[in-house]
Coordinates of C-alpha atoms and ligand atoms in Angstrom, one line a residue:
M1 CA -0.1 0.3 0.1
G2 CA 1.6 3.4 -0.7
L3 CA 0.2 6.9 0.2
V4 CA 0.8 10.5 -1.6
P5 CA -1.0 13.5 1.3
T6 CA -2.2 16.1 -1.2
M7 CA -4.5 19.6 -0.6
G8 CA -6.4 18.6 -4.2
A9 CA -6.2 20.9 -6.5
L10 CA -4.0 18.3 -8.6
H11 CA -0.7 19.1 -11.2
E12 CA 1.6 17.0 -12.7
G13 CA 3.8 17.9 -10.2
H14 CA 1.2 15.7 -7.8
L15 CA 1.2 13.0 -10.9
A16 CA 4.9 12.3 -10.8
L17 CA 4.9 11.7 -6.7
V18 CA 1.4 9.2 -7.8
R19 CA 3.4 7.9 -10.9
E20 CA 6.3 6.7 -8.1
A21 CA 4.0 5.6 -5.6
R22 CA 2.5 2.9 -8.1
R23 CA 6.2 1.7 -8.9
L24 CA 6.6 0.8 -5.2
A25 CA 3.3 0.2 -4.5
S26 CA 0.5 -2.3 -5.9
F27 CA -2.4 0.2 -4.5
V28 CA -2.1 3.4 -4.0
V29 CA -4.4 6.0 -1.6
V30 CA -4.2 9.5 -2.3
S31 CA -5.3 12.1 -0.1
I32 CA -7.3 15.0 -0.4
F33 CA -7.8 17.2 2.0
V34 CA -6.8 20.6 2.3
N35 CA -6.0 20.5 6.9
P36 CA -7.3 23.8 8.5
T37 CA -4.7 23.0 10.9
Q38 CA -1.8 23.9 9.4
F39 CA -2.8 27.5 8.5
G40 CA -3.0 30.3 10.5
P41 CA -5.8 32.8 11.0
N42 CA -4.4 35.5 8.0
D43 CA -3.4 32.2 5.5
D44 CA -5.2 31.4 2.2
F45 CA -7.4 27.9 3.8
A46 CA -10.6 29.9 2.8
R47 CA -9.8 30.7 -1.3
Y48 CA -6.7 27.4 -2.0
P49 CA -7.9 26.3 -4.9
R50 CA -10.6 22.9 -5.1
D51 CA -11.5 20.7 -7.3
L52 CA -12.6 17.0 -7.1
D53 CA -14.2 16.3 -9.6
G54 CA -11.0 17.0 -11.8
D55 CA -8.7 16.0 -9.7
V56 CA -10.5 11.9 -10.1
S57 CA -10.2 12.2 -13.4
K58 CA -6.4 13.0 -13.3
L59 CA -5.6 10.5 -10.8
E60 CA -7.3 8.4 -12.3
A61 CA -5.3 8.4 -15.4
A62 CA -2.2 8.3 -13.2
G63 CA -3.0 4.7 -12.2
A64 CA -3.6 6.1 -8.5
S65 CA -6.5 3.2 -7.0
A66 CA -8.6 5.4 -4.6
V67 CA -8.8 8.7 -3.4
F68 CA -10.0 9.8 0.7
A69 CA -10.9 12.8 0.8
P70 CA -12.3 12.9 3.8
S71 CA -14.7 16.5 5.3
A72 CA -12.8 18.1 8.4
G73 CA -15.7 16.7 11.0
A74 CA -13.8 13.0 10.2
M75 CA -10.9 14.1 10.5
Y76 CA -11.6 16.4 13.3
G77 CA -14.2 14.7 15.4
P78 CA -16.2 16.2 18.3
G79 CA -14.3 16.1 21.3
E80 CA -10.7 16.0 19.2
E81 CA -8.1 17.7 21.1
T82 CA -4.6 15.6 20.5
R83 CA -0.9 17.0 18.5
V84 CA 1.7 16.3 16.8
R85 CA 4.1 18.7 18.5
V86 CA 7.2 18.6 16.2
G87 CA 10.6 19.6 17.3
A88 CA 13.7 21.6 15.7
T89 CA 13.3 20.0 12.8
A90 CA 10.0 22.5 12.2
A91 CA 11.9 26.2 13.8
P92 CA 13.3 27.4 11.1
L93 CA 12.1 28.9 7.7
C94 CA 9.1 28.3 6.7
G95 CA 7.8 27.3 11.0
L96 CA 9.4 31.1 12.1
F97 CA 6.7 32.1 9.5
R98 CA 4.0 30.2 10.1
P99 CA 3.8 29.4 13.4
G100 CA 2.3 26.4 14.5
H101 CA 2.0 25.0 11.0
F102 CA 4.1 22.5 10.7
E103 CA 2.1 20.3 13.8
G104 CA -1.1 20.8 12.1
V105 CA 1.6 19.2 9.3
A106 CA 2.9 16.6 11.7
T107 CA -1.0 15.5 12.9
V108 CA -3.2 15.0 9.8
V109 CA 0.4 13.4 8.3
A110 CA 0.2 10.6 11.3
K111 CA -3.5 10.3 10.8
L112 CA -3.4 9.5 7.5
F113 CA -1.3 7.1 8.3
A114 CA -2.2 5.3 11.2
L115 CA -6.0 5.8 8.7
V116 CA -4.3 4.3 5.7
G117 CA -1.0 2.6 7.6
P118 CA 0.7 2.8 4.3
C119 CA 4.2 0.9 3.3
V120 CA 5.5 3.5 1.5
A121 CA 4.9 7.6 1.2
V122 CA 5.4 9.4 -0.9
F123 CA 6.4 13.3 -0.8
G124 CA 7.5 16.1 -2.7
R125 CA 10.9 17.7 -2.4
K126 CA 9.3 21.5 -2.8
D127 CA 8.3 21.2 0.5
Y128 CA 11.5 20.3 1.7
Q129 CA 11.4 21.1 5.0
Q130 CA 7.3 19.7 5.8
L131 CA 9.6 16.5 4.5
A132 CA 12.4 16.4 6.8
V133 CA 10.1 16.8 10.0
I134 CA 7.2 14.0 8.5
R135 CA 10.8 11.8 8.3
R136 CA 11.8 12.8 12.0
M137 CA 7.7 12.2 13.4
A138 CA 7.8 8.9 11.4
E139 CA 10.5 7.9 12.6
D140 CA 10.0 9.3 16.5
L141 CA 6.5 7.8 16.9
F142 CA 7.3 4.8 14.9
F143 CA 5.4 4.4 12.3
P144 CA 6.4 1.3 10.1
V145 CA 5.9 3.3 7.0
V146 CA 9.2 4.2 4.4
V147 CA 9.2 8.3 3.3
V148 CA 9.9 8.8 -0.3
G149 CA 11.1 11.9 -1.0
H150 CA 10.3 13.5 -5.1
P151 CA 12.1 15.8 -7.0
I152 CA 10.9 18.9 -7.9
V153 CA 8.6 19.1 -10.7
R154 CA 8.9 22.0 -13.1
E155 CA 7.2 23.9 -15.3
A156 CA 8.6 24.6 -18.9
D157 CA 10.3 27.9 -17.0
G158 CA 11.6 26.2 -14.6
V159 CA 9.0 27.9 -11.9
A160 CA 8.5 25.4 -9.5
M161 CA 5.1 24.2 -10.2
S162 CA 2.2 24.8 -7.1
S163 CA -1.2 24.5 -6.6
R164 CA -0.2 28.6 -5.3
N165 CA 1.2 29.1 -9.0
A166 CA -2.9 30.0 -9.8
Y167 CA -3.1 33.0 -7.7
L168 CA -0.4 34.8 -9.9
S169 CA -1.8 37.2 -13.1
P170 CA 0.2 36.7 -15.7
E171 CA 2.5 39.6 -14.8
E172 CA 3.0 37.6 -11.5
R173 CA 3.8 35.3 -13.0
G174 CA 6.6 36.3 -14.7
R175 CA 8.5 37.8 -11.9
A176 CA 7.9 34.0 -10.2
R177 CA 10.5 33.2 -12.5
V178 CA 13.3 34.9 -10.4
L179 CA 12.5 32.2 -8.1
V180 CA 14.8 29.8 -9.6
E181 CA 16.4 32.1 -11.7
A182 CA 18.7 33.2 -8.4
L183 CA 19.2 29.1 -7.3
R184 CA 20.7 29.0 -10.8
A185 CA 22.8 31.8 -10.3
A186 CA 23.7 30.2 -6.8
G187 CA 23.9 26.7 -8.0
R188 CA 25.7 27.8 -11.3
A189 CA 28.4 29.7 -8.5
F190 CA 28.8 26.5 -5.9
E191 CA 29.4 24.4 -9.7
G192 CA 31.3 27.3 -10.7
G193 CA 33.8 26.4 -6.8
E194 CA 32.4 28.7 -4.8
R195 CA 32.1 27.4 -1.1
N196 CA 30.9 30.4 1.3
P197 CA 28.0 30.5 2.4
A198 CA 27.1 34.3 3.0
V199 CA 28.7 34.2 -0.7
L200 CA 26.0 31.9 -2.4
Q201 CA 22.7 33.4 0.4
A202 CA 24.4 37.2 -1.5
I203 CA 23.6 35.6 -4.8
L204 CA 19.9 34.6 -4.7
R205 CA 19.4 37.6 -2.8
R206 CA 20.9 39.9 -5.3
V207 CA 18.4 38.1 -8.3
L208 CA 15.8 38.1 -6.2
G209 CA 15.4 41.5 -6.1
G210 CA 12.6 43.9 -5.0
E211 CA 10.7 40.7 -4.3
V212 CA 9.0 39.9 -1.3
I213 CA 11.3 37.7 0.6
E214 CA 11.0 35.7 3.2
Y215 CA 13.9 33.9 4.0
A216 CA 16.2 32.9 1.3
E217 CA 19.3 30.6 3.2
V218 CA 22.2 28.5 2.8
L219 CA 21.5 25.4 4.9
R220 CA 23.4 22.3 5.1
P221 CA 20.7 19.1 3.9
D222 CA 19.8 18.7 7.7
L223 CA 19.1 22.0 7.2
G224 CA 21.3 23.5 10.2
P225 CA 23.8 26.2 9.7
F226 CA 26.9 26.0 7.9
E227 CA 30.5 26.6 10.3
G228 CA 32.4 27.6 8.0
A229 CA 32.9 26.9 4.5
I230 CA 30.3 24.0 2.3
G231 CA 31.9 21.2 1.9
D232 CA 30.2 18.4 -0.8
R233 CA 26.4 20.1 -0.5
A234 CA 24.2 23.0 0.6
L235 CA 20.5 23.7 0.2
L236 CA 20.2 26.7 -1.3
V237 CA 15.9 27.3 0.4
L238 CA 13.6 30.6 -0.5
A239 CA 10.0 31.2 0.2
C240 CA 8.7 34.6 -1.9
R241 CA 5.7 36.8 -1.9
V242 CA 4.8 37.3 -5.1
G243 CA 1.5 39.5 -5.1
K244 CA -1.2 36.9 -3.0
A245 CA 1.1 34.2 -3.5
R246 CA 3.7 32.5 -1.3
L247 CA 5.7 30.6 -3.3
L248 CA 8.4 28.0 -2.2
D249 CA 11.2 25.8 -3.9
N250 CA 14.9 24.8 -3.5
L251 CA 18.1 23.2 -4.4
V252 CA 20.4 20.7 -3.0
V253 CA 23.9 21.6 -4.9
G254 CA 26.1 19.0 -5.0
E255 CA 23.6 16.0 -5.2
E256 CA 20.3 17.8 -7.7
A257 CA 21.2 19.3 -11.2
V258 CA 20.7 22.7 -11.8
P259 CA 17.4 23.3 -13.0
Ligands
AMP301 P1 0.4 19.5 -1.9 O1 -0.7 19.4 -2.5 O2 0.7 21.6 -2.0 O3 0.1 19.7 0.0 O4 1.6 18.6 -2.0 C1 1.1 17.9 -1.9 C2 2.7 16.4 -2.1 O5 3.3 17.3 -3.3 C3 3.5 17.0 -1.0 O6 4.0 16.1 -0.5 C4 4.3 18.4 -2.4 O7 5.7 18.8 -1.6 C5 4.4 17.5 -3.3 N1 4.8 18.7 -4.5 C6 3.8 19.6 -4.5 N2 4.7 20.7 -5.9 C7 5.2 20.1 -6.0 C8 6.3 19.8 -7.5 N3 6.0 20.7 -8.0 N4 7.0 18.3 -7.7 C9 7.3 17.8 -6.8 N5 6.1 17.5 -5.9 C10 5.7 18.7 -5.7

């Protein structure tokens, strides 16, 4: 049994996860649930894109065996109060900008693991920190599941696919390219031999220019800070606001090809 948790409004990135799960498991459950507990009061829960019928036809074509699309009341029944408390992995980056977000993510994924009982679960590396939090949670809570990370699926111009790209006007969609352009510039500098994390971070910030940066960091792939020079690998990780959309992107230089 394989599981691919999603919030719906599915695109090719999600479908790639489903195909990977189908390769690893003979029966693949895709969950579609816009999880209220991972959204803050000022987040986009109410306007998050929803298209269950469209999603179900895409999933049939991608080879999913079953779709699990519960109501909020089914996942959080009367009197429920239990949450998964996350730790240091969830603290930096998105954890600083979205208090409580990863507690909500870890809680709903634990519920999905318990309900579905998968032996393998596939998550995207686009949400790099989320993947790290879920790996930690699965290990700490002894879920008998292998957590697989899938590479970022990108549009033809390199922009990472995201359900939130639907919020972008055509002009903003053009501006959204700066995220991948920043990763490319810093990735090329790394490939040219640059190993100073501060220099790579300065390149990220310079290319992002006037966009609203939540964070643009150069970290160890385990999310810790570098003390001194980079070794063979580094995580370049970005969160920016473009119009109403909060966009994420990342690249592990020394491991992944520059996009
Ligand atoms: P979401 O519906 O945004 O919660 O995403 C559901 C799953 O799909 C998560 O594991 C995401 O990391 C993954 N995902 C979303 N976009 C992409 C992408 N462009 N490439 C790879 N995985 C993705």
